[in-house]
Short mmCIF file of C-alpha atoms and ligand atoms in Angstrom, two decimals:
data_model
loop_
_atom_site.label_atom_id
_atom_site.label_comp_id
_atom_site.label_asym_id
_atom_site.label_seq_id
_atom_site.Cartn_x
_atom_site.Cartn_y
_atom_site.Cartn_z
CA MET A 141 0.00 0.00 0.00
CA GLY A 142 1.39 3.37 -0.86
CA ILE A 143 0.40 6.96 -0.68
CA MET A 144 1.06 9.68 -3.21
CA THR A 145 1.40 7.10 -5.98
CA PHE A 146 -0.21 9.53 -8.34
CA ARG A 147 2.25 12.32 -7.59
CA ASN A 148 4.54 11.86 -10.59
CA THR A 149 1.70 11.71 -13.07
CA MET A 150 0.15 14.75 -11.48
CA LEU A 151 3.35 16.80 -11.58
CA ALA A 152 4.09 15.73 -15.14
CA ASN A 153 0.59 16.79 -16.20
CA LEU A 154 1.23 20.30 -14.88
CA PHE A 155 3.82 20.83 -17.57
CA LYS A 156 2.03 19.17 -20.45
CA LYS A 157 -0.33 20.89 -22.79
CA PRO A 158 -3.98 19.94 -22.41
CA VAL A 159 -5.09 16.69 -23.99
CA THR A 160 -8.46 18.14 -24.91
CA THR A 161 -8.99 20.60 -27.76
CA LYS A 162 -11.21 23.63 -27.87
CA TYR A 163 -13.73 22.12 -30.21
CA PRO A 164 -15.67 23.69 -31.98
CA ALA A 165 -13.53 26.85 -31.76
CA GLU A 166 -10.61 24.76 -33.04
CA PRO A 167 -11.52 22.60 -36.00
CA ILE A 168 -10.99 18.88 -35.68
CA ASP A 169 -9.24 16.57 -38.11
CA TYR A 170 -11.20 13.55 -39.14
CA PRO A 171 -9.13 10.62 -40.30
CA GLU A 172 -9.55 9.34 -43.80
CA GLY A 173 -12.33 6.79 -44.00
CA SER A 174 -14.21 8.17 -40.99
CA ARG A 175 -17.93 7.62 -41.38
CA GLY A 176 -19.43 11.07 -40.98
CA HIS A 177 -22.26 11.64 -43.41
CA ILE A 178 -23.62 10.51 -46.75
CA GLU A 179 -23.04 12.43 -49.95
CA ILE A 180 -24.67 11.73 -53.27
CA GLU A 181 -23.64 12.37 -56.84
CA ILE A 182 -27.19 12.94 -57.90
CA GLU A 183 -26.47 13.04 -61.67
CA LYS A 184 -25.42 9.39 -61.55
CA CYS A 185 -28.44 8.20 -59.59
CA ILE A 186 -30.93 6.08 -61.53
CA SER A 187 -33.64 6.13 -58.82
CA CYS A 188 -33.46 2.39 -58.44
CA MET A 189 -34.46 2.75 -54.77
CA LEU A 190 -32.07 0.05 -53.60
CA CYS A 191 -30.58 2.46 -51.09
CA ALA A 192 -33.97 3.38 -49.65
CA LYS A 193 -35.01 -0.24 -49.49
CA ASN A 194 -31.89 -1.41 -47.70
CA CYS A 195 -31.34 1.46 -45.28
CA PRO A 196 -31.72 -0.03 -41.76
CA SER A 197 -33.21 3.14 -40.34
CA GLY A 198 -35.31 4.16 -43.33
CA ALA A 199 -33.58 7.51 -43.65
CA ILE A 200 -33.68 7.67 -47.44
CA THR A 201 -36.70 8.52 -49.59
CA VAL A 202 -36.49 8.26 -53.35
CA ASP A 203 -39.09 9.66 -55.71
CA ARG A 204 -38.69 8.16 -59.14
CA LYS A 205 -41.09 10.53 -60.90
CA GLU A 206 -39.41 13.66 -59.69
CA GLY A 207 -35.94 12.18 -59.76
CA SER A 208 -35.40 13.27 -56.20
CA TRP A 209 -33.35 11.67 -53.43
CA GLU A 210 -33.91 12.71 -49.84
CA ILE A 211 -32.06 11.87 -46.68
CA ASN A 212 -33.16 12.54 -43.16
CA ARG A 213 -29.84 13.43 -41.59
CA MET A 214 -31.00 12.73 -38.06
CA ASP A 215 -32.34 9.29 -38.90
CA CYS A 216 -29.20 8.18 -40.69
CA ILE A 217 -27.00 6.06 -38.45
CA GLN A 218 -23.91 6.30 -40.68
CA CYS A 219 -23.70 2.59 -41.25
CA GLY A 220 -22.69 2.96 -44.87
CA TYR A 221 -24.86 0.08 -46.06
CA CYS A 222 -26.50 2.22 -48.77
CA THR A 223 -23.10 2.99 -50.30
CA MET A 224 -22.49 -0.72 -50.68
CA LYS A 225 -25.90 -1.38 -52.16
CA CYS A 226 -25.97 1.42 -54.73
CA PRO A 227 -25.46 -0.14 -58.18
CA LYS A 228 -24.13 3.14 -59.63
CA LYS A 229 -21.74 3.79 -56.73
CA CYS A 230 -23.06 7.32 -56.48
CA LEU A 231 -23.37 7.33 -52.70
CA HIS A 232 -20.31 8.03 -50.59
CA ILE A 233 -19.79 8.11 -46.88
CA VAL A 234 -17.41 10.94 -46.06
CA PRO A 235 -15.87 12.40 -42.88
CA GLY A 236 -17.59 15.20 -40.99
CA TYR A 237 -20.48 14.57 -38.64
CA THR A 238 -23.87 16.19 -38.99
CA ALA A 239 -24.19 19.12 -36.59
CA PRO A 240 -26.69 18.78 -33.76
CA ASP A 241 -30.00 20.43 -34.52
CA GLY A 242 -33.37 21.07 -32.95
CA VAL A 243 -35.31 19.94 -35.99
CA LYS A 244 -34.92 16.85 -38.09
CA GLN A 245 -33.08 18.11 -41.10
CA VAL A 246 -34.01 16.58 -44.43
CA ASP A 247 -31.67 17.18 -47.36
CA ARG A 248 -33.26 16.92 -50.78
CA PHE A 249 -31.38 16.43 -54.02
CA VAL A 250 -33.12 16.56 -57.38
CA ARG A 251 -31.59 15.22 -60.52
CA PRO A 252 -30.93 17.91 -63.16
CA PRO A 253 -33.54 17.57 -65.96
CA GLU A 254 -31.00 16.78 -68.69
CA THR A 255 -29.93 13.63 -66.88
CA MET A 256 -33.49 12.59 -66.14
CA LYS A 257 -33.96 10.54 -69.27
CA PRO A 258 -30.58 9.72 -70.65
CA ALA A 259 -32.15 7.19 -72.96
CA ALA A 260 -34.38 9.79 -74.59
CA LYS A 261 -31.46 11.47 -76.36
CA PRO A 262 -30.60 8.97 -79.05
CA ALA A 263 -33.36 9.57 -81.56
CA ALA A 264 -33.23 6.07 -83.02
CA ALA A 265 -35.21 4.11 -80.48
CA PRO A 266 -36.42 6.35 -77.72
CA LYS A 267 -39.29 4.22 -76.54
CA PRO A 268 -37.87 0.81 -75.71
CA ALA A 269 -34.74 2.31 -74.21
CA GLU A 270 -36.83 4.59 -72.10
CA GLU A 271 -38.84 1.73 -70.79
CA LYS A 272 -35.90 -0.50 -70.22
CA LYS A 273 -34.33 1.56 -67.52
CA PRO A 274 -37.23 1.87 -65.12
CA GLU A 275 -37.91 -1.82 -65.41
CA ALA A 276 -35.36 -2.79 -62.84
CA ALA A 277 -36.40 0.13 -60.74
CA GLN A 278 -40.02 -0.95 -60.98
CA LYS A 279 -39.10 -4.37 -59.68
CA ALA A 280 -37.27 -2.85 -56.78
CA ALA A 281 -40.20 -0.56 -56.10
CA ASP A 282 -42.60 -3.46 -56.11
CA ALA A 283 -40.39 -5.29 -53.69
CA VAL A 284 -40.49 -2.27 -51.43
CA LYS A 285 -44.25 -2.22 -51.63
CA THR A 286 -44.58 -5.86 -50.67
CA GLU A 287 -42.21 -5.27 -47.82
CA GLU A 288 -44.24 -2.30 -46.65
CA THR A 289 -47.44 -4.23 -46.75
CA LYS A 290 -45.77 -6.97 -44.81
CA GLN A 291 -44.61 -4.54 -42.19
CA ASN A 292 -48.04 -3.03 -41.87
CA MET B 937 -31.41 -1.38 16.63
CA GLY B 938 -32.63 1.07 14.03
CA LYS B 939 -35.72 0.98 11.94
CA LYS B 940 -35.70 -0.56 8.49
CA SER B 941 -36.11 1.86 5.64
CA VAL B 942 -36.11 1.55 1.89
CA ILE B 943 -33.75 3.79 -0.06
CA PRO B 944 -34.18 3.95 -3.81
CA PHE B 945 -30.98 3.78 -5.84
CA GLY B 946 -31.32 4.95 -9.44
CA PRO B 947 -32.50 4.88 -12.22
CA GLN B 948 -30.71 8.23 -12.16
CA HIS B 949 -27.72 8.11 -9.89
CA PRO B 950 -24.50 10.14 -9.93
CA VAL B 951 -22.29 7.08 -9.66
CA LEU B 952 -23.78 5.27 -12.59
CA PRO B 953 -25.26 6.72 -15.75
CA GLU B 954 -27.18 3.53 -16.37
CA PRO B 955 -30.88 3.21 -15.66
CA ILE B 956 -31.06 0.46 -13.09
CA HIS B 957 -33.27 0.87 -10.09
CA LEU B 958 -32.49 -0.85 -6.81
CA ASP B 959 -34.69 -0.77 -3.76
CA LEU B 960 -32.25 -0.99 -0.89
CA VAL B 961 -33.71 -2.16 2.39
CA VAL B 962 -31.38 -0.49 4.86
CA GLU B 963 -31.03 -0.89 8.59
CA ASP B 964 -28.36 1.02 10.48
CA GLU B 965 -26.53 1.94 7.26
CA VAL B 966 -26.30 -1.74 6.36
CA VAL B 967 -28.11 -3.04 3.31
CA GLU B 968 -30.31 -5.97 4.24
CA GLU B 969 -31.75 -6.65 0.86
CA ALA B 970 -31.54 -5.24 -2.63
CA ILE B 971 -34.46 -5.57 -5.03
CA PRO B 972 -33.44 -4.83 -8.61
CA ASN B 973 -35.77 -3.39 -11.16
CA ILE B 974 -34.94 -2.91 -14.82
CA GLY B 975 -37.04 -1.97 -17.81
CA PHE B 976 -36.50 1.73 -18.22
CA ILE B 977 -34.94 1.68 -21.66
CA HIS B 978 -36.27 -1.31 -23.45
CA ARG B 979 -35.88 -0.66 -27.19
CA GLY B 980 -37.23 -3.80 -28.75
CA LEU B 981 -34.12 -4.56 -30.79
CA GLU B 982 -34.85 -8.26 -30.89
CA GLY B 983 -38.27 -7.60 -32.35
CA LEU B 984 -36.69 -5.59 -35.16
CA ALA B 985 -35.12 -8.80 -36.44
CA GLU B 986 -38.54 -9.77 -37.73
CA LYS B 987 -38.75 -6.61 -39.82
CA LYS B 988 -35.21 -6.12 -41.06
CA ASP B 989 -33.39 -8.12 -43.67
CA PHE B 990 -30.88 -10.40 -41.95
CA ASN B 991 -28.02 -8.47 -43.56
CA GLU B 992 -29.39 -5.12 -42.44
CA MET B 993 -29.92 -6.51 -38.97
CA VAL B 994 -26.15 -6.48 -38.37
CA TYR B 995 -26.35 -2.71 -37.98
CA VAL B 996 -29.22 -2.99 -35.55
CA ALA B 997 -27.56 -5.78 -33.56
CA GLU B 998 -24.40 -3.80 -33.04
CA ARG B 999 -26.44 -0.98 -31.58
CA THR B 1000 -27.47 -3.22 -28.72
CA CYS B 1001 -24.74 -1.68 -26.64
CA GLY B 1002 -22.73 1.50 -27.00
CA ILE B 1003 -19.57 -0.03 -25.61
CA CYS B 1004 -19.32 -3.63 -26.73
CA SER B 1005 -21.00 -2.79 -30.02
CA PHE B 1006 -18.41 -4.63 -32.08
CA GLY B 1007 -18.93 -7.81 -30.08
CA HIS B 1008 -22.68 -7.73 -30.56
CA GLY B 1009 -22.33 -7.25 -34.31
CA MET B 1010 -19.80 -10.05 -34.39
CA GLY B 1011 -21.91 -12.37 -32.24
CA TYR B 1012 -24.91 -11.83 -34.46
CA CYS B 1013 -22.89 -12.43 -37.63
CA GLU B 1014 -21.36 -15.57 -36.16
CA ALA B 1015 -24.77 -16.90 -35.25
CA VAL B 1016 -26.16 -16.28 -38.74
CA GLU B 1017 -23.00 -17.71 -40.32
CA LYS B 1018 -23.34 -20.83 -38.22
CA LEU B 1019 -26.97 -21.12 -39.27
CA MET B 1020 -26.12 -20.77 -42.96
CA ASN B 1021 -22.90 -22.84 -42.83
CA VAL B 1022 -20.71 -19.98 -44.01
CA GLU B 1023 -16.99 -20.33 -43.44
CA VAL B 1024 -15.47 -16.90 -42.89
CA PRO B 1025 -12.05 -16.28 -44.52
CA GLU B 1026 -9.05 -16.50 -42.18
CA ARG B 1027 -8.09 -12.87 -42.58
CA ALA B 1028 -11.56 -11.74 -41.60
CA LYS B 1029 -11.35 -13.90 -38.48
CA TYR B 1030 -8.12 -12.23 -37.46
CA LEU B 1031 -9.48 -8.75 -38.18
CA ARG B 1032 -12.53 -9.47 -36.07
CA THR B 1033 -10.32 -10.71 -33.25
CA ILE B 1034 -8.17 -7.58 -33.41
CA TRP B 1035 -11.11 -5.20 -33.34
CA MET B 1036 -12.81 -7.23 -30.63
CA GLU B 1037 -9.73 -6.94 -28.43
CA PHE B 1038 -9.55 -3.22 -29.06
CA SER B 1039 -13.13 -2.91 -27.96
CA ARG B 1040 -12.32 -4.90 -24.85
CA MET B 1041 -9.50 -2.48 -24.07
CA HIS B 1042 -11.75 0.49 -24.56
CA SER B 1043 -14.46 -1.04 -22.41
CA HIS B 1044 -12.10 -1.94 -19.57
CA LEU B 1045 -10.44 1.48 -19.63
CA LEU B 1046 -13.85 3.09 -19.49
CA TRP B 1047 -14.71 0.89 -16.54
CA LEU B 1048 -11.46 1.65 -14.71
CA GLY B 1049 -12.23 5.35 -15.11
CA LEU B 1050 -15.78 4.93 -13.86
CA THR B 1051 -14.60 2.91 -10.88
CA ALA B 1052 -12.05 5.56 -9.98
CA ASP B 1053 -14.85 8.08 -10.23
CA ALA B 1054 -17.09 5.91 -8.04
CA PHE B 1055 -14.66 6.09 -5.14
CA GLY B 1056 -13.95 9.73 -5.79
CA PHE B 1057 -10.56 9.60 -7.50
CA GLU B 1058 -11.31 12.09 -10.26
CA SER B 1059 -7.78 12.50 -11.61
CA LEU B 1060 -7.34 8.77 -12.05
CA PHE B 1061 -10.63 8.74 -13.91
CA TYR B 1062 -9.29 11.31 -16.37
CA GLU B 1063 -6.01 9.44 -16.76
CA CYS B 1064 -7.82 6.23 -17.71
CA TRP B 1065 -10.07 8.00 -20.13
CA ARG B 1066 -7.15 9.78 -21.73
CA ILE B 1067 -5.67 6.37 -22.59
CA ARG B 1068 -9.06 5.17 -23.76
CA GLU B 1069 -9.18 8.09 -26.17
CA TRP B 1070 -6.17 6.68 -28.03
CA VAL B 1071 -7.95 3.37 -28.42
CA LEU B 1072 -10.93 5.23 -29.87
CA ASP B 1073 -8.63 7.07 -32.27
CA ILE B 1074 -7.22 3.76 -33.48
CA MET B 1075 -10.75 2.53 -34.05
CA GLU B 1076 -11.73 5.63 -35.95
CA LYS B 1077 -8.67 5.48 -38.18
CA THR B 1078 -9.11 1.82 -39.00
CA THR B 1079 -12.86 1.25 -39.06
CA GLY B 1080 -14.34 4.70 -39.59
CA GLY B 1081 -16.32 4.75 -36.36
CA ARG B 1082 -15.26 5.59 -32.85
CA ILE B 1083 -17.75 3.47 -30.95
CA ILE B 1084 -19.90 1.74 -33.53
CA PHE B 1085 -17.58 0.26 -36.09
CA SER B 1086 -20.03 -1.16 -38.64
CA VAL B 1087 -17.33 -3.31 -40.24
CA ASN B 1088 -18.99 -6.66 -39.75
CA GLN B 1089 -21.12 -8.35 -42.31
CA VAL B 1090 -22.56 -11.82 -42.56
CA GLY B 1091 -19.71 -13.67 -44.24
CA GLY B 1092 -16.79 -11.50 -43.21
CA VAL B 1093 -15.77 -7.89 -42.72
CA HIS B 1094 -15.96 -4.75 -44.85
CA ARG B 1095 -12.62 -3.13 -44.21
CA ASP B 1096 -9.02 -4.24 -44.32
CA LEU B 1097 -5.88 -3.06 -42.57
CA ASP B 1098 -2.98 -1.88 -44.68
CA GLU B 1099 0.68 -1.80 -43.71
CA ASP B 1100 0.52 1.80 -42.51
CA GLN B 1101 -2.42 1.10 -40.27
CA ILE B 1102 -0.75 -1.98 -38.78
CA ARG B 1103 2.37 0.05 -38.04
CA PHE B 1104 0.24 2.79 -36.52
CA MET B 1105 -1.61 0.26 -34.36
CA LYS B 1106 1.61 -1.26 -33.07
CA GLY B 1107 3.05 2.15 -32.23
CA GLU B 1108 -0.08 3.15 -30.36
CA LEU B 1109 -0.16 -0.14 -28.47
CA ASP B 1110 3.33 0.59 -27.13
CA ARG B 1111 2.20 4.03 -26.04
CA ILE B 1112 -0.94 2.67 -24.37
CA GLU B 1113 1.05 0.00 -22.56
CA ARG B 1114 3.56 2.56 -21.27
CA ASP B 1115 0.90 4.92 -19.96
CA LEU B 1116 -1.15 2.15 -18.47
CA LYS B 1117 1.92 0.98 -16.53
CA ASN B 1118 1.99 4.45 -15.08
CA CYS B 1119 -1.67 4.32 -14.04
CA GLU B 1120 -1.33 0.77 -12.82
CA LYS B 1121 0.85 1.87 -9.93
CA THR B 1122 -1.98 3.98 -8.60
CA LEU B 1123 -4.65 1.40 -9.35
CA PHE B 1124 -2.81 -1.44 -7.63
CA GLU B 1125 -0.95 0.24 -4.83
CA ASP B 1126 -2.61 3.45 -3.79
CA ALA B 1127 -3.97 3.52 -0.25
CA THR B 1128 -7.14 5.36 -1.32
CA VAL B 1129 -7.97 2.67 -3.86
CA GLN B 1130 -7.19 -0.16 -1.47
CA LYS B 1131 -9.20 1.31 1.38
CA ARG B 1132 -12.26 1.54 -0.81
CA THR B 1133 -11.96 -1.80 -2.55
CA ARG B 1134 -10.11 -4.40 -0.45
CA GLY B 1135 -12.44 -6.88 1.19
CA ILE B 1136 -15.52 -5.17 -0.23
CA GLY B 1137 -18.16 -7.31 -1.90
CA VAL B 1138 -16.35 -10.61 -1.50
CA LEU B 1139 -17.88 -13.54 -3.33
CA SER B 1140 -16.35 -16.98 -3.21
CA LYS B 1141 -15.72 -19.13 -6.25
CA GLN B 1142 -18.59 -21.42 -5.27
CA GLN B 1143 -21.01 -18.51 -4.83
CA ILE B 1144 -20.00 -17.04 -8.19
CA HIS B 1145 -20.51 -20.42 -9.81
CA ASP B 1146 -23.90 -20.96 -8.18
CA LEU B 1147 -25.11 -17.49 -9.10
CA GLY B 1148 -24.11 -18.03 -12.71
CA ALA B 1149 -21.87 -14.98 -12.96
CA VAL B 1150 -19.73 -14.49 -16.05
CA GLY B 1151 -16.79 -12.49 -17.33
CA PRO B 1152 -14.16 -10.61 -15.34
CA PHE B 1153 -16.61 -10.53 -12.42
CA ALA B 1154 -16.47 -14.34 -12.23
CA ARG B 1155 -12.76 -14.52 -13.01
CA ALA B 1156 -12.00 -12.17 -10.13
CA SER B 1157 -13.34 -14.86 -7.81
CA GLY B 1158 -11.14 -17.53 -9.29
CA LEU B 1159 -13.55 -19.09 -11.77
CA LYS B 1160 -11.57 -19.84 -14.91
CA TYR B 1161 -14.36 -19.17 -17.33
CA ASP B 1162 -13.57 -17.42 -20.56
CA MET B 1163 -15.45 -18.06 -23.79
CA ARG B 1164 -12.39 -17.12 -25.82
CA MET B 1165 -10.88 -20.42 -24.74
CA THR B 1166 -13.41 -22.17 -26.99
CA GLY B 1167 -11.38 -20.80 -29.88
CA TYR B 1168 -13.96 -18.99 -31.98
CA GLU B 1169 -12.67 -16.58 -34.66
CA ALA B 1170 -8.87 -16.53 -34.42
CA TYR B 1171 -8.63 -17.12 -30.67
CA GLY B 1172 -7.84 -20.79 -31.24
CA ASN B 1173 -4.55 -19.82 -32.90
CA LEU B 1174 -3.49 -17.32 -30.25
CA ASP B 1175 -1.66 -18.11 -27.09
CA PHE B 1176 -3.31 -16.86 -23.91
CA GLU B 1177 -4.63 -17.89 -20.54
CA PRO B 1178 -7.61 -16.32 -18.78
CA VAL B 1179 -6.64 -13.82 -16.09
CA ILE B 1180 -7.95 -14.91 -12.72
CA SER B 1181 -7.63 -13.83 -9.14
CA ASP B 1182 -8.66 -15.65 -5.96
CA GLU B 1183 -9.67 -12.77 -3.75
CA GLY B 1184 -13.12 -12.11 -5.14
CA ASP B 1185 -13.41 -8.55 -3.87
CA CYS B 1186 -13.66 -5.22 -5.69
CA TYR B 1187 -9.88 -4.92 -5.68
CA ALA B 1188 -9.54 -8.24 -7.49
CA ARG B 1189 -11.99 -6.99 -10.11
CA ILE B 1190 -9.79 -3.97 -10.77
CA LEU B 1191 -6.77 -6.24 -10.92
CA VAL B 1192 -8.34 -8.69 -13.35
CA ARG B 1193 -9.64 -6.02 -15.70
CA THR B 1194 -6.36 -4.11 -15.74
CA LYS B 1195 -4.43 -7.28 -16.49
CA GLU B 1196 -6.91 -8.12 -19.22
CA ILE B 1197 -6.01 -4.87 -20.96
CA TYR B 1198 -2.40 -6.07 -21.12
CA GLN B 1199 -3.65 -9.43 -22.28
CA SER B 1200 -5.60 -7.73 -25.08
CA ILE B 1201 -2.48 -5.81 -26.10
CA ARG B 1202 -0.56 -9.08 -26.32
CA LEU B 1203 -3.37 -10.77 -28.24
CA ILE B 1204 -3.54 -7.93 -30.75
CA ARG B 1205 0.21 -8.03 -31.28
CA GLN B 1206 0.08 -11.77 -31.85
CA ALA B 1207 -2.85 -11.47 -34.21
CA LEU B 1208 -1.25 -8.65 -36.19
CA ASP B 1209 1.89 -10.74 -36.67
CA GLN B 1210 0.08 -13.92 -37.60
CA MET B 1211 -2.64 -12.44 -39.80
CA PRO B 1212 -2.63 -14.18 -43.19
CA ALA B 1213 -3.35 -12.38 -46.46
CA GLY B 1214 -6.53 -13.18 -48.29
CA GLU B 1215 -10.16 -12.44 -48.86
CA LEU B 1216 -12.20 -10.30 -46.49
CA SER B 1217 -15.56 -11.90 -47.03
CA VAL B 1218 -17.35 -14.67 -48.82
CA PRO B 1219 -20.64 -14.25 -50.63
CA VAL B 1220 -23.59 -15.56 -48.69
CA LYS B 1221 -26.17 -17.49 -50.65
CA GLY B 1222 -29.64 -18.48 -49.65
CA MET B 1223 -31.74 -17.53 -46.67
CA PRO B 1224 -31.31 -18.42 -43.01
CA LYS B 1225 -33.12 -21.62 -42.15
CA GLY B 1226 -33.08 -23.51 -38.88
CA GLU B 1227 -31.65 -22.35 -35.59
CA ALA B 1228 -28.23 -21.65 -34.18
CA MET B 1229 -26.69 -20.43 -30.98
CA VAL B 1230 -23.24 -19.00 -30.34
CA ARG B 1231 -21.45 -17.82 -27.25
CA VAL B 1232 -19.00 -14.94 -27.38
CA GLU B 1233 -16.82 -13.40 -24.70
CA GLN B 1234 -17.72 -9.73 -24.48
CA PRO B 1235 -15.72 -7.31 -22.34
CA ARG B 1236 -18.30 -7.84 -19.59
CA GLY B 1237 -18.55 -11.59 -19.95
CA GLU B 1238 -20.22 -14.29 -21.91
CA ALA B 1239 -22.99 -13.22 -24.27
CA VAL B 1240 -25.30 -15.71 -25.95
CA TYR B 1241 -26.87 -15.19 -29.38
CA TYR B 1242 -29.70 -17.27 -30.66
CA VAL B 1243 -31.11 -16.97 -34.17
CA ASN B 1244 -33.93 -18.81 -35.80
CA GLY B 1245 -34.89 -18.49 -39.45
CA GLU B 1246 -37.56 -19.94 -41.67
CA ASN B 1247 -36.03 -19.55 -45.10
CA THR B 1248 -37.08 -15.93 -45.53
CA ARG B 1249 -35.10 -12.71 -45.56
CA PHE B 1250 -36.25 -12.01 -42.05
CA LEU B 1251 -35.22 -13.94 -39.01
CA ASN B 1252 -37.97 -15.58 -37.09
CA ARG B 1253 -36.38 -14.94 -33.75
CA PHE B 1254 -33.25 -13.26 -32.50
CA ARG B 1255 -32.30 -13.39 -28.87
CA ILE B 1256 -29.36 -12.03 -26.92
CA ARG B 1257 -28.45 -12.94 -23.36
CA THR B 1258 -26.12 -10.21 -22.23
CA PRO B 1259 -23.44 -10.60 -19.54
CA THR B 1260 -24.88 -7.98 -17.18
CA PHE B 1261 -28.11 -9.92 -16.99
CA ALA B 1262 -26.16 -12.93 -15.75
CA ASN B 1263 -24.29 -10.80 -13.24
CA LEU B 1264 -27.29 -9.15 -11.59
CA PRO B 1265 -27.96 -12.03 -9.14
CA GLY B 1266 -24.32 -11.76 -8.08
CA LEU B 1267 -24.78 -8.06 -7.49
CA CYS B 1268 -27.83 -8.59 -5.27
CA GLN B 1269 -25.93 -11.20 -3.29
CA MET B 1270 -23.01 -8.80 -2.78
CA LEU B 1271 -25.27 -5.99 -1.68
CA GLN B 1272 -26.70 -8.04 1.17
CA GLY B 1273 -24.85 -7.00 4.26
CA ALA B 1274 -22.87 -4.27 2.51
CA ASN B 1275 -22.38 -0.82 3.93
CA TYR B 1276 -24.61 1.75 2.35
CA ALA B 1277 -21.54 3.83 1.44
CA ASP B 1278 -20.16 0.94 -0.62
CA VAL B 1279 -23.26 0.44 -2.71
CA GLY B 1280 -21.96 2.70 -5.50
CA ILE B 1281 -18.67 0.91 -5.93
CA LEU B 1282 -20.34 -2.49 -5.62
CA VAL B 1283 -22.81 -1.71 -8.38
CA VAL B 1284 -20.03 -0.41 -10.60
CA SER B 1285 -17.82 -3.42 -9.86
CA ILE B 1286 -19.91 -5.78 -11.99
CA ASP B 1287 -19.47 -3.36 -14.92
CA PRO B 1288 -23.21 -3.06 -15.45
CA CYS B 1289 -24.50 -2.25 -18.88
CA ILE B 1290 -28.23 -1.94 -18.44
CA SER B 1291 -28.93 -0.72 -21.96
CA CYS B 1292 -27.75 -3.97 -23.44
CA THR B 1293 -29.44 -5.99 -20.72
CA GLU B 1294 -32.76 -4.55 -21.81
CA ARG B 1295 -31.98 -4.58 -25.53
S1 LIG C 674 -25.59 5.29 -43.98
FE1 LIG C 674 -26.98 3.68 -43.28
S2 LIG C 674 -28.55 4.78 -42.15
FE2 LIG C 674 -27.48 6.30 -43.36
S3 LIG C 674 -28.68 6.48 -45.20
FE3 LIG C 674 -27.09 4.97 -45.63
S4 LIG C 674 -28.02 3.00 -45.13
FE4 LIG C 674 -29.31 4.59 -44.23
S1 LIG C 675 -29.13 3.09 -54.85
FE1 LIG C 675 -27.91 4.66 -55.87
S2 LIG C 675 -28.77 4.77 -57.91
FE2 LIG C 675 -30.26 3.68 -56.68
S3 LIG C 675 -31.65 5.30 -55.93
FE3 LIG C 675 -30.08 5.05 -54.38
S4 LIG C 675 -28.53 6.55 -54.89
FE4 LIG C 675 -29.82 6.31 -56.71
#
């Protein structure tokens, strides 16, 4: 049994600079690969809804008609599962946490109109090509519907 | 002879930020009986298994606990892998072992800090948490998350370690070991610590065995019971012996947990050196069908995972038995006859995690 066993540590700490930082006054460095928040390259998105369907917390809403992609930042648990599921690899999980907020912040991204129907551009066969794309998406959407009904 | 009175302890208590409620029947400052009551933060995680795809469920399962999150994710994945007869690649097994041991270090350091805080040694608390912060930094650099790593998947892991990260890990381990040695002197030898912990809450090996206690709590009473000895993941290839102590008091629990941090450091070093190259995951085909049960050693003790599937994307049943649940009878036994002033340290000494107990 000893007394003053902490003395050396205590004295040493007097001459060291603080371990803590003055966050948020001082910015913080996030390491590469830190899972902070989700970013989307909306031009690449094909509204297949796979991300929305697979998100464990249901944070993503995709509207195929409007070409929009929405994320509820407060619902997202930064698991990164959507980035693995996206067939176009247009979702990325990047460093930097969402700031605390009093309201549930929903970020909405809408695809620019020129990328809405990429198949419509070649004049040769607009119709079949146009239909081809949403086919897969339709399947996914149907699957979502069945799942929803099941949940209800 | 005084009059018996009932003093409520928790669910909000300064010594423990965990919502457990104990009704302490006290007579003359001595606790005669402790009646536990849990159920303040039930979240229904097990029920979610019926609504979430079994792959998605990994992310829910690891949110069972905010401290041993990696272990819960791993336990769940192991159970589903066992059910579906998936053999995880060797490298993934080693990676899981490494991250699991890091989470054990972070959990034990957190506990050491909380214990120091429970007997009023604030500076020691900060010292322990300063070391813990380095462990969290390692986790963030290698997995992307500080507490919840989300690197497990059914069939393997998502992320790999490159040479730089391995070098970084080894360097940090040396630094952690050096600073922990410094703290250890205070933890093991200081009069303040000894006065508050020696001979407090003594449970014999037989009592621990009869009460079904698990983890460091059981090992501190001399019960050599460590699930890692069963050799799941890469533990079978690593050389280690469970840390035990015979005294069975709060001091022994500090001793065992501190030594387990060194043990984890040694295990990680071994695993980093032995880790073979190769795949990170294997594709999983089919749906879970049948039932499986696995047992995993979490920082707090043995956790049991049971899964049951009926050939659909959703599991039929998912059940976790967490270590704190197994340790609660031991706690009530210890509290009988304890001084009221020791209740705080006794409750902390089992390393209670009520959130995961209630799932
Ligand atoms: S990171 Fe996870 S929780 Fe967040 S949007 Fe993607 S899948 Fe959903
Ligand atoms: S998975 Fe990718 S391509 Fe499909 S809707 Fe989501 S972001 Fe768009």
